[in-house]
Coordinates of C-alpha atoms and ligand atoms in Angstrom, one line a residue:
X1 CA 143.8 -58.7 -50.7
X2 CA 145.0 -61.9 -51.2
X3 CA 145.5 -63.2 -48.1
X4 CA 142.0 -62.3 -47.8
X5 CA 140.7 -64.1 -50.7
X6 CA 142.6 -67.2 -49.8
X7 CA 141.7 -67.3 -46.5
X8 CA 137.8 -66.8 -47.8
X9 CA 138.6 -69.9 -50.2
X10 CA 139.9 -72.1 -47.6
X11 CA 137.1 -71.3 -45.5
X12 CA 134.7 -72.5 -48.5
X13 CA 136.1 -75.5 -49.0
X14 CA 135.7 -76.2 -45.1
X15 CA 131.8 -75.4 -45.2
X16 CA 130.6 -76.6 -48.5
X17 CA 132.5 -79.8 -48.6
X18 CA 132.3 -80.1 -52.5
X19 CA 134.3 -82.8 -53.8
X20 CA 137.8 -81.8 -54.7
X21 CA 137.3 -81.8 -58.8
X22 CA 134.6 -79.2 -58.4
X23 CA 136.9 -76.3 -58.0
X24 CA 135.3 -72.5 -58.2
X25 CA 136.2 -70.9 -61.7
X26 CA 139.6 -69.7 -61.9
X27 CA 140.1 -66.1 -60.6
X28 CA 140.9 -63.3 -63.1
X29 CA 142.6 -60.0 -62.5
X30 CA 142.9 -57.2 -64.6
X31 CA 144.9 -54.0 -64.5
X32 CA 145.5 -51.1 -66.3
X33 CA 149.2 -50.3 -67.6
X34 CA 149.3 -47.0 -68.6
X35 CA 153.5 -46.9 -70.1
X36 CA 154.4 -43.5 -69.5
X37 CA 157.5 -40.9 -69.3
X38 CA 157.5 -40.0 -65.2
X39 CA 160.0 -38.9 -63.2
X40 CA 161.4 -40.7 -60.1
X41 CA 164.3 -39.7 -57.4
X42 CA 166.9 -42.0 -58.6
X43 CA 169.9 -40.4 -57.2
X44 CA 170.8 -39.3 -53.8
X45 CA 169.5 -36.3 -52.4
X46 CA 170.8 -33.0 -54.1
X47 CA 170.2 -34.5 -57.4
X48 CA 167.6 -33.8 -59.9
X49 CA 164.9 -36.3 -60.0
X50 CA 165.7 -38.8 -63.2
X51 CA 163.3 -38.8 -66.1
X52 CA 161.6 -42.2 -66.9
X53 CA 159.4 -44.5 -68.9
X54 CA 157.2 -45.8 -66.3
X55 CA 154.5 -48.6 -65.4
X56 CA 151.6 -46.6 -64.1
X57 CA 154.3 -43.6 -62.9
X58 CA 157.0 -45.7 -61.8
X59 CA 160.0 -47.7 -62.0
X60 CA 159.8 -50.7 -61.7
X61 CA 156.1 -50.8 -62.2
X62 CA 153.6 -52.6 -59.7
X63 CA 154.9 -55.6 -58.7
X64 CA 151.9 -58.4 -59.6
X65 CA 150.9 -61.0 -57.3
X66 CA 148.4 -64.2 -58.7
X67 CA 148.2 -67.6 -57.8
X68 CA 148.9 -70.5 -60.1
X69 CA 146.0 -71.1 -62.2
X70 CA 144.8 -67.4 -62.2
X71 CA 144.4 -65.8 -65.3
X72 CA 146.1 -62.2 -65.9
X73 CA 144.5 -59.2 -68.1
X74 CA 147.0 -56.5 -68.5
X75 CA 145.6 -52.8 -70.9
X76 CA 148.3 -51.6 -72.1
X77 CA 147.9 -47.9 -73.4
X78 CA 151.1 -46.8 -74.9
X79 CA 152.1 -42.9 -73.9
X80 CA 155.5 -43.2 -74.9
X81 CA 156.6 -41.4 -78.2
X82 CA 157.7 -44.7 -79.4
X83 CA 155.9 -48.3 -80.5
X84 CA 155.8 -50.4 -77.6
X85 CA 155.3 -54.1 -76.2
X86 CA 155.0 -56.1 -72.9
X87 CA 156.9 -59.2 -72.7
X88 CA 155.6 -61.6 -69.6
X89 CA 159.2 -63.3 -69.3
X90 CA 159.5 -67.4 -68.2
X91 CA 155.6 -67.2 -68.6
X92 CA 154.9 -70.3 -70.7
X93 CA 152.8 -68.5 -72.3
X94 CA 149.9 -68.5 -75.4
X95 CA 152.2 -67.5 -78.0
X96 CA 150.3 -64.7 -79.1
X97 CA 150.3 -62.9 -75.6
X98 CA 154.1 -63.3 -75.7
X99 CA 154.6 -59.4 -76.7
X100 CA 157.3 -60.2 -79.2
X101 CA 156.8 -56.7 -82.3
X102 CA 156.5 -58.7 -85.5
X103 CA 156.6 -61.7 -84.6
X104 CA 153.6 -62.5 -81.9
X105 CA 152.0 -59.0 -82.4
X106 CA 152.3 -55.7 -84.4
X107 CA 153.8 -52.7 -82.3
X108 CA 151.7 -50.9 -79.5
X109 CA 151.7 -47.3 -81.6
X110 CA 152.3 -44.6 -79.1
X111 CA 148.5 -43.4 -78.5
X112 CA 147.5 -47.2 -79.0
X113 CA 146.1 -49.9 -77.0
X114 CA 146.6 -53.7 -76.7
X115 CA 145.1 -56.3 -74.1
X116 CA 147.3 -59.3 -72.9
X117 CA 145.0 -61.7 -71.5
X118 CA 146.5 -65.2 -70.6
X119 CA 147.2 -68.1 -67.9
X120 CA 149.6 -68.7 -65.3
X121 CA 150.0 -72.0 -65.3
X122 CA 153.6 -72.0 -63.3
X123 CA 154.0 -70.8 -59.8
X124 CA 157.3 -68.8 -59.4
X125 CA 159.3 -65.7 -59.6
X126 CA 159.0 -63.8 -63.1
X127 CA 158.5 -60.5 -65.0
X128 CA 157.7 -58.3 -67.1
X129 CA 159.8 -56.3 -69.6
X130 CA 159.4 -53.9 -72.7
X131 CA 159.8 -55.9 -75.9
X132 CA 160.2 -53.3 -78.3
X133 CA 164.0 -51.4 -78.9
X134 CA 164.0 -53.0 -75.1
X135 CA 168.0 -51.6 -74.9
X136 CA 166.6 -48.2 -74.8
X137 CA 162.8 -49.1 -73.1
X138 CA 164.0 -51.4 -70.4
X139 CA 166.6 -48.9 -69.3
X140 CA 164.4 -46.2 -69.3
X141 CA 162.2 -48.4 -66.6
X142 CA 159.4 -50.5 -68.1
X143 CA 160.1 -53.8 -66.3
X144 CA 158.3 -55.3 -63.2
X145 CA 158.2 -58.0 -61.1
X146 CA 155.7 -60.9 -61.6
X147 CA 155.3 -62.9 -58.7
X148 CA 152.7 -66.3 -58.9
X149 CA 151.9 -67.9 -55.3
X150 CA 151.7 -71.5 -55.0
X151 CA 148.3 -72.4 -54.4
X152 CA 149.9 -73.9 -50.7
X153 CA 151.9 -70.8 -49.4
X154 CA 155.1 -72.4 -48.2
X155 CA 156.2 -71.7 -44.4
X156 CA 158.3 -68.1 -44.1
X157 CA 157.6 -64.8 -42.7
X158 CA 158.5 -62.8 -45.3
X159 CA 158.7 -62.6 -49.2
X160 CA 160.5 -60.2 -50.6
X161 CA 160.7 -59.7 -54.1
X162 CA 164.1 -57.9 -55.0
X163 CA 164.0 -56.2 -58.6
X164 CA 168.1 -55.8 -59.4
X165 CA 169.1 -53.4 -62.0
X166 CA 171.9 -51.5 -63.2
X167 CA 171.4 -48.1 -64.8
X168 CA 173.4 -45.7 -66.5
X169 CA 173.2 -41.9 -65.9
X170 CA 175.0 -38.7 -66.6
X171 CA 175.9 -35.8 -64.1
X172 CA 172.9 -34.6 -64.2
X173 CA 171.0 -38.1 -62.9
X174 CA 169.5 -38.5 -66.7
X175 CA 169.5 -41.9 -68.4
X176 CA 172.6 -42.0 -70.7
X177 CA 170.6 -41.9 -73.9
X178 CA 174.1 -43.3 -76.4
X179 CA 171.8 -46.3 -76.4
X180 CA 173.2 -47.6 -79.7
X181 CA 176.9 -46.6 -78.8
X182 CA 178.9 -49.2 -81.1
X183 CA 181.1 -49.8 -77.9
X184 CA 178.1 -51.6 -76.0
X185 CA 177.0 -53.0 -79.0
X186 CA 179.9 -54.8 -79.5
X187 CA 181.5 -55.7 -76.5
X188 CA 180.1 -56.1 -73.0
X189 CA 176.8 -55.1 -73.5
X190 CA 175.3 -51.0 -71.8
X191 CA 176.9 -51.6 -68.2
X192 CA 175.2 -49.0 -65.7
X193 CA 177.1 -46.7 -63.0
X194 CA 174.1 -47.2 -60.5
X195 CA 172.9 -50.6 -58.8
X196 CA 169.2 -50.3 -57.9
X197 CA 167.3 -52.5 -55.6
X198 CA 163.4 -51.8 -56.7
X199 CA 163.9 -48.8 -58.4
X200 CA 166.2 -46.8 -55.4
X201 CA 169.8 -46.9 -54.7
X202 CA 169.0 -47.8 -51.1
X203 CA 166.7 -50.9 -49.9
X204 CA 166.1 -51.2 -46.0
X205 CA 163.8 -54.1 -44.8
X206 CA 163.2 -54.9 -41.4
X207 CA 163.3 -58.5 -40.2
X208 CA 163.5 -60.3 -37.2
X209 CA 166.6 -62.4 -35.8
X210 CA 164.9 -66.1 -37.1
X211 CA 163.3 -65.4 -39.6
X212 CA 163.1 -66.9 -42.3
X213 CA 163.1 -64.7 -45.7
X214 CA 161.7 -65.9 -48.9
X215 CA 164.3 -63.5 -51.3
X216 CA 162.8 -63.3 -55.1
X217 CA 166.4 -61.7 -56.5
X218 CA 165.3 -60.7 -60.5
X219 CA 168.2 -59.5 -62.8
X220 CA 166.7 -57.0 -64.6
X221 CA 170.0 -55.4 -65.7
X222 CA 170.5 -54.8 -69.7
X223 CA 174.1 -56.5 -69.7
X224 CA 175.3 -57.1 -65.8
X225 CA 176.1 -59.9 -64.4
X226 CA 175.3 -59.9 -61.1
X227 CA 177.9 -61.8 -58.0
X228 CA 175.6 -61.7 -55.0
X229 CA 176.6 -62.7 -51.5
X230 CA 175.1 -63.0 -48.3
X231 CA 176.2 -61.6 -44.8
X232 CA 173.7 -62.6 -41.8
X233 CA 171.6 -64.8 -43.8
X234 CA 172.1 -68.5 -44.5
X235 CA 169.9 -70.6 -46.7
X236 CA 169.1 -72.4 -49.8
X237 CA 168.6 -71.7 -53.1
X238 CA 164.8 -73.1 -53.9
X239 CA 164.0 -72.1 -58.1
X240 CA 165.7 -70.9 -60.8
X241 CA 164.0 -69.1 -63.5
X242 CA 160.3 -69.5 -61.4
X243 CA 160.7 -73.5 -61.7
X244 CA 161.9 -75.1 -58.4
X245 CA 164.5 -77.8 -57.5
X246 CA 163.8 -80.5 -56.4
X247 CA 166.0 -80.3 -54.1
X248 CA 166.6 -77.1 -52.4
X249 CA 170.7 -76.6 -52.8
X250 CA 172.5 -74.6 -49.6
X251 CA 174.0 -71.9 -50.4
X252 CA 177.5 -71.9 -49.8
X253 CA 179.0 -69.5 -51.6
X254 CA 178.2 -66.3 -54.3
X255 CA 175.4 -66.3 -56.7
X256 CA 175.5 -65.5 -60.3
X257 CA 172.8 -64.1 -61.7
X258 CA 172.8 -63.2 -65.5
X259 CA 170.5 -60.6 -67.0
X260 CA 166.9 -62.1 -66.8
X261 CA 167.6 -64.8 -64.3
X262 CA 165.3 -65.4 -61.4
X263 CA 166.4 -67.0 -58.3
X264 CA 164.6 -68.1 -55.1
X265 CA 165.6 -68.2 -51.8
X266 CA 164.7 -68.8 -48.6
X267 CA 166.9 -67.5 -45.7
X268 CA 167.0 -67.5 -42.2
X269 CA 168.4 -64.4 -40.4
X270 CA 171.2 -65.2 -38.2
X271 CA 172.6 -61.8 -37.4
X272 CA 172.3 -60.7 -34.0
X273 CA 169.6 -58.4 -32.9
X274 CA 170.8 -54.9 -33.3
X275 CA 173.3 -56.3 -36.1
X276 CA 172.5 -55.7 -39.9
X277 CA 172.6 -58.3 -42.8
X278 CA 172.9 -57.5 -46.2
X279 CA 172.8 -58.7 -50.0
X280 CA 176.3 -58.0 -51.6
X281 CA 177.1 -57.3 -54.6
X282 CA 180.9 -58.1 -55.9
X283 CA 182.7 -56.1 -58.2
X284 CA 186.4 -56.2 -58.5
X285 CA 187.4 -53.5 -55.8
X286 CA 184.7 -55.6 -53.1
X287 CA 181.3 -55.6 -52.2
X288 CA 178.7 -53.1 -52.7
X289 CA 175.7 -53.3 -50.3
X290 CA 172.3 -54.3 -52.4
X291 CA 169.7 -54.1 -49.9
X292 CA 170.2 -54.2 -45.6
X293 CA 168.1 -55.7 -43.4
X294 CA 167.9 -54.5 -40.0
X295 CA 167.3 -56.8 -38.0
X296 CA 165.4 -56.8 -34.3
X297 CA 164.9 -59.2 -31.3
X298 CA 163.0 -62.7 -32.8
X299 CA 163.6 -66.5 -32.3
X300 CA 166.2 -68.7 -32.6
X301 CA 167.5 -69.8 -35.8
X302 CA 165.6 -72.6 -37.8
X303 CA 168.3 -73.7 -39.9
X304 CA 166.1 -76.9 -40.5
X305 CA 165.9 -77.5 -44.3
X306 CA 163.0 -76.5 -46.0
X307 CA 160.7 -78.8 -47.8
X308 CA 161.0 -78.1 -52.1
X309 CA 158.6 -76.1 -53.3
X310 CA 155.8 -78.1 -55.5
X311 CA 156.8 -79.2 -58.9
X312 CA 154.9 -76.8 -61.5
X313 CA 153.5 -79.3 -64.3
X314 CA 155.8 -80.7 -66.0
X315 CA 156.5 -82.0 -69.8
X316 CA 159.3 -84.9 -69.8
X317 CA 161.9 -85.0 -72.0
X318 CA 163.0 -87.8 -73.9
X319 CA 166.8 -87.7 -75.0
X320 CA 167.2 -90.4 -76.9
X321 CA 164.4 -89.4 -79.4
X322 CA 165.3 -85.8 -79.0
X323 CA 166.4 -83.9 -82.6
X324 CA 169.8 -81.8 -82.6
X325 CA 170.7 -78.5 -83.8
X326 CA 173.9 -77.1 -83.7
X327 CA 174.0 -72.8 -83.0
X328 CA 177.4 -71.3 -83.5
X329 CA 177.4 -68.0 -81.6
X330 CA 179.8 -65.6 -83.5
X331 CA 181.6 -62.2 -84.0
X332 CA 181.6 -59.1 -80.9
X333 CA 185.1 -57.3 -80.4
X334 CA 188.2 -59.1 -81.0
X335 CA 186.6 -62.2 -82.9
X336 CA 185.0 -59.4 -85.5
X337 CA 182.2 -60.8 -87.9
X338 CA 183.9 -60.8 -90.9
X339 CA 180.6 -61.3 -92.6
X340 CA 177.2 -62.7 -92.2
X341 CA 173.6 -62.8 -93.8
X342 CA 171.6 -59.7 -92.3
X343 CA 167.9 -59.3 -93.8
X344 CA 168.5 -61.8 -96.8
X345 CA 171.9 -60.1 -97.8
X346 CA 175.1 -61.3 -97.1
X347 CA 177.3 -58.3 -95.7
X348 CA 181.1 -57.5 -94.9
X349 CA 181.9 -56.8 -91.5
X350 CA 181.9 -53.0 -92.1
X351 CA 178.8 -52.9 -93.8
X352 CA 177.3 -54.9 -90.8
X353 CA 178.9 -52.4 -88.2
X354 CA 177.2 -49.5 -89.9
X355 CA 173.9 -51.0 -89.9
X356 CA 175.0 -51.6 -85.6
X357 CA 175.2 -55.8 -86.1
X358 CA 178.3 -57.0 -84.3
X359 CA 177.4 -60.7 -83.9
X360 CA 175.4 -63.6 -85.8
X361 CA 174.1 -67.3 -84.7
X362 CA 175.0 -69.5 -88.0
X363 CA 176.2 -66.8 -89.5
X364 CA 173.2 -64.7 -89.7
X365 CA 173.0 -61.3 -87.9
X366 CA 169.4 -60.7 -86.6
X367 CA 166.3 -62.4 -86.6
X368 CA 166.5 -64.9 -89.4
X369 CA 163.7 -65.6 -91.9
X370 CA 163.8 -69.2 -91.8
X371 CA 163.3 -70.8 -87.7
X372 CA 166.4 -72.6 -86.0
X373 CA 164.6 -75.6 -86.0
X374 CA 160.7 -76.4 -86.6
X375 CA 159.6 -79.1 -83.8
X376 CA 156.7 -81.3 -83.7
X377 CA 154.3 -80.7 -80.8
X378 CA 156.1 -82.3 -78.1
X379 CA 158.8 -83.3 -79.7
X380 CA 162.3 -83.3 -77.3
X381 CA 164.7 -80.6 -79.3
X382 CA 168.7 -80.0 -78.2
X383 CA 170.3 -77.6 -78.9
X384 CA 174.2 -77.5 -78.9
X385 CA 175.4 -73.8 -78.6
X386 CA 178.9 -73.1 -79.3
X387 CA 179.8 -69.6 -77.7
X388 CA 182.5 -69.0 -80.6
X389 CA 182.7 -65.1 -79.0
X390 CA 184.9 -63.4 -76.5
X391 CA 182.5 -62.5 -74.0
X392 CA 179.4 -64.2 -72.1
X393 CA 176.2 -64.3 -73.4
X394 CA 172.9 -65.2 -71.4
X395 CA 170.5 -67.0 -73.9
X396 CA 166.9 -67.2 -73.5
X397 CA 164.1 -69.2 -74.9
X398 CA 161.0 -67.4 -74.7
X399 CA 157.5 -70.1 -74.3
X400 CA 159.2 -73.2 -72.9
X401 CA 161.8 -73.7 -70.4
X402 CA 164.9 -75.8 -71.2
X403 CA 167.2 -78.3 -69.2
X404 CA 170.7 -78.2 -69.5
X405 CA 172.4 -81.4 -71.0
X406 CA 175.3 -82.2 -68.7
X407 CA 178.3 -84.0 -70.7
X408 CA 177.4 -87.0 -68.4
X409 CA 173.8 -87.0 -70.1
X410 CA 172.2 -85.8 -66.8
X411 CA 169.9 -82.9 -67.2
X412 CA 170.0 -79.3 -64.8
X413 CA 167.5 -77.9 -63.4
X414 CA 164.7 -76.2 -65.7
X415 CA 165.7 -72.6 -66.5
X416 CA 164.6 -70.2 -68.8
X417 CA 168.2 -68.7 -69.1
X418 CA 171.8 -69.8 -69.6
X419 CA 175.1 -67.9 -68.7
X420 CA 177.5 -69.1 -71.9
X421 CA 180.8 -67.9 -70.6
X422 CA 183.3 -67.2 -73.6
X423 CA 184.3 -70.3 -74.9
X424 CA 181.9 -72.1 -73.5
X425 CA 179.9 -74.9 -75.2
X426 CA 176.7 -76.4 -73.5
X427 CA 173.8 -78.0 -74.7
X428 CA 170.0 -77.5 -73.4
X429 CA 167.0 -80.0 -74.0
X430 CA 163.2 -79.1 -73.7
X431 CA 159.8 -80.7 -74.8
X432 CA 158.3 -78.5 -77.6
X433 CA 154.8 -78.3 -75.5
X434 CA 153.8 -74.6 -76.5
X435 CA 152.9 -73.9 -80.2
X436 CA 154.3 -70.8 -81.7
X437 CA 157.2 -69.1 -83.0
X438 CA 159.5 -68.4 -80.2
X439 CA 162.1 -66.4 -79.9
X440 CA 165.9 -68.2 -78.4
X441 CA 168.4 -64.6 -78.1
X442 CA 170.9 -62.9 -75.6
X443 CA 169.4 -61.1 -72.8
X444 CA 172.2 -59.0 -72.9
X445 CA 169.9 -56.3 -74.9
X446 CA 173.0 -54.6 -76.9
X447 CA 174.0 -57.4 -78.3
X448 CA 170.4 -58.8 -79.3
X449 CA 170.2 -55.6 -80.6
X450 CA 173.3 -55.7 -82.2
X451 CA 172.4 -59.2 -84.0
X452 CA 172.3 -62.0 -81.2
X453 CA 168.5 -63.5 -81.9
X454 CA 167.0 -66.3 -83.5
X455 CA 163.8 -68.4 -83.4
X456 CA 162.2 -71.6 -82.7
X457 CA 158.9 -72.4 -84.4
X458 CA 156.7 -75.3 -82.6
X459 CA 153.6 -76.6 -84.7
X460 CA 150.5 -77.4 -83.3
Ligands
C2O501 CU1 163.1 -61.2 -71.3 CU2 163.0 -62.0 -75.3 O1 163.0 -61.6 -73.3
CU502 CU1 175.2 -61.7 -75.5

């Protein structure tokens, strides 16, 4: 369908010869999300089919495919014996579409309805994600891949969008349901015991030697960290996060991709014809495969670099005028909390165990009532965050994406999140361009959960 609608609008533009501000009005598409339980063969064969909260009766839902510019209307009708939400995630987005529960938008009741109508004004790799007790939702399945076209397709043969998960289920192929287990909470994060590739344990695409492969990887895991590798495909990473570089890097070595990080790539296929290539995925006892491509007769190799993708808009930022604001990332296993504010008390470490908070930012557990920091409309804010905990953290800013400061000054690519390894301190700069309250938490959803989340509030 949309190859058809573009060709129809290039073909327009040919015969009617209006002048180039003139543009048709931007295109709209609606769908109906219907979030409910469904089952879905998860396992291998001689398993039981695994029960689900699905997009429209599966897992991952549909993946959706606009064009930059387009404008997305999403029903939701929640069927799910819980209140719900749909987050659009690296979306800069109108903050009240942003699906954040009591902060953007009261719960979807189950039995309830709710319409998310709002812009794409980025082309890139994104998606979509439950908002609401997301440790439990987005493990149970309602996540999706939302993919936004460039308004000039670039050249490649194939894109693939590649929805990577982890999952964990018992004997019987059921999600684990200790969602709240203090174990996850306060270390690692729920680490699964399945990979998936799009919902399936196996993912088989068929390619041509030459090629070249436009990969969408999305990490859609609750707490995984994903080490990816490449084996009959060489190429470049092109966007992080939906935004791309401008300069597409080669890759040269493994990728590390932290729960809600996007990355693009394009790759040509240089295994032989006959031969397979694969996506890896490194743990410590070796590489697991992620998805295989099998790959018949076709050209030769490319290998020419590809052009970088078109800048989405961008919104400068200015250092030297830029506000700071320190966030001290605290507490998880073996660097206990020994207390912190939590809901306008302050609490011992016990106390906060037993109400499942494990860690604080400034020494608040959970969602404080007071922002992080309240910016001026287009103000430049930085944001020095001390990872003062044992384990990594990936921290997200929903509305706006950030740069990282480099201790040279220089500023890294636009991303939406940042891997903090433990220890770690690193500093991100962005233009406060979208009005709203905006959440800034881990992605690792046990420990958001479990007390890793703050806010940023931009005034109009
Ligand atoms: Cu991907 Cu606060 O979310
Ligand atoms: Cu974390």
């Amino acid at each position: 369908m949309r190859s058809s609608r573009r060709r129809f609008l290039a073909g327009f533009a040919a015969l009617s010869a209006v002048p180039a501000m003139a543009r048709p009005a931007r295109a709209s598409q609606a769908r109906q999300f219907m979030l409910e339980p469904a089952r879905q063969q998860i396992a291998p064969d001689g398993y039981p089919e695994t029960n689900l909260w699905c997009v429209n009766g599966s897992m991952p839902g549909e993946t959706l495919r606009l064009i930059q510019g387009d404008r997305l209307r999403v029903e939701v009708e929640n069927r799910l014996p819980q209140p719900t939400s749909l987050h659009w995630h690296g979306i800069r987005i109108d903050n009240a579409m942003d699906g954040v529960p009591g902060v953007t938008q009261a719960p979807i009741q189950p039995g309830a309805r709710f319409t998310y109508d709002f812009a794409l004004p980025d082309a890139g790799t994104y998606w979509y994600h439950s908002h609401a007790q997301s440790v439990e939702q987005v493990e149970r399945g309602l996540q999706g891949a939302l993919i936004i076209a460039e308004a000039v397709s670039p050249d490649i043969d194939q894109d693939l969008p590649l929805v990577i998960d982890d999952m964990r289920v018992t004997a019987e192929a059921q999600v684990d349901e200790a969602f709240a287990a203090p174990h996850d909470l306060s270390h690692a994060g729920r680490l699964g015991n399945v990979l998936l590739v799009n919902g399936r344990l196996q993912s088989e695409h068929s390619v041509r030697r030459g090629d070249r492969l436009r990969l969408r990887l999305i990490n859609t895991a609750n707490a995984r960290i994903f080490i990816l590798g490449l084996q009959g495909l060489e190429g470049w990473v092109m966007a992080y996060d939906g935004m791309p570089l401008r300069t597409p890097r080669a890759i040269s070595d493994r990728l590390t991709l932290a729960p809600a990080q996007r990355v693009d790539l394009f790759v040509d296929v240089t295994a032989s014809e006959g031969e397979d290539a694969f996506l890896l995925q490194f743990e410590q006892d070796g590489g697991y495969e992620m998805a295989r491509f099998t790959v018949t007769s076709g050209t030769a190799v490319r290998r020419d670099p590809p052009a970088p993708l078109a800048p989405n808009p961008q919104f400068p930022i200015d250092l030297p005028s830029a506000r700071h604001v320190d966030l001290r990332m605290q507490g998880g296993a073996m660097a206990w909390l020994t207390s912190a504010q939590f809901k306008g008390e302050e609490l011992e470490g016990r106390e906060l165990a037993q109400r499942g908070q494990f860690w604080a930012f400034n020494g608040t557990a959970g969602r404080p009532v007071d922002p992080l920091i309240t910016a001026k409309l287009g103000e430049t804010i930085r944001i020095r965050m001390f990872n003062e905990t044992l384990f990594p953290h990936a921290m997200h800013l929903h509305g706006m994406h950030f740069s990282e400061v480099h201790s040279d000054g220089s500023l890294g690519p636009l991303r939406d999140t940042l891997l903090m390894r433990r220890g770690e301190t690193r500093e991100i700069a962005f233009q406060a361009h979208n009005p709203g309250d905006w959440l800034l938490h881990c992605h690792m959803l046990s420990h958001h959960a479990a007390g890793m989340g703050t806010w940023v509030r931009v005034l109009t």
